[in-house]
């Protein structure tokens, strides 16, 4: 006789964590910063695994077997998603993207196929494929592979010198620690299940690790949302070494120095379509943080700040002997979108037109 589906304190708590995870996913995915998308889907992956476990423990699996594959999608996507996020943190690209997510994509396809069987009432024998891809040794190998990939990525980039790098290093260590806890809990289940003392409380360890991950990320999202937008919770991670100078002031000075060095080296202001968000992506800051740094250190807004660099470049071109740069086209070469804006900014700074400026310097 089939047992009646029931919830206890543990499963009710885990189901609430699932709801929290789904909510957090939508909070993060609706943020315009694409750098955070992998974390959003990682939270969703943990929520999917946890939801499958809750169905199993509460005896709802028999009523809703078409949700069983959620945990497999989560297992095979968790590692690649966190690895992708860490690569973005270090401004690196993931090569062979589809290869990394191949197992997850296979399980997504199998999920739709399983749903189709229930919707259209047909059956195809895929038990052997299902059993192979769902084998715990394959899952352990896949999870472990990405743990080592992330470990070596962090180890390769552990030469931290700036405050920004120190904070980033602390944050990625927290994330990989949560992932390691999940991996250890998963492996321990298949070890402990062979002992007589094993019970549901031990089984709950995996779910507890995922719940901890969801709530930890949720805590940061609530307490200091800027951490997901490139602004790290500095006071939590680092102590203030110089008590006469606030940590925030020290950090902003360093960020501004990095910004100026980047602008002088790469000259992004020459891009006529440059926007605050574009520059933020290039230097690895959030739009909010970048705007704050520019306003506080230069006393100007983004457009005025960038236009100063454009005007300085225009002055160099006006005084150069390069015939390829005529006064009529210089405005576009240095990043201004139109001549009117260029002339207005130039006259505001030099109290004369570009032509008059050139003539005065040629005398």
Short mmCIF file of N, CA, C and O in Angstrom, two decimals, residues 117 141 262:
data_model
loop_
_atom_site.label_atom_id
_atom_site.label_comp_id
_atom_site.label_asym_id
_atom_site.label_seq_id
_atom_site.Cartn_x
_atom_site.Cartn_y
_atom_site.Cartn_z
N UNK A 117 6.07 12.11 -22.86
CA UNK A 117 5.47 10.78 -22.68
C UNK A 117 4.22 10.85 -21.80
O UNK A 117 3.24 10.16 -22.06
N UNK A 141 32.19 12.25 -10.30
CA UNK A 141 33.32 12.58 -11.17
C UNK A 141 33.13 13.96 -11.81
O UNK A 141 34.08 14.76 -11.89
N UNK A 262 43.75 52.72 -16.79
CA UNK A 262 43.11 52.00 -17.90
C UNK A 262 42.73 52.98 -19.02
O UNK A 262 42.97 52.69 -20.21
#
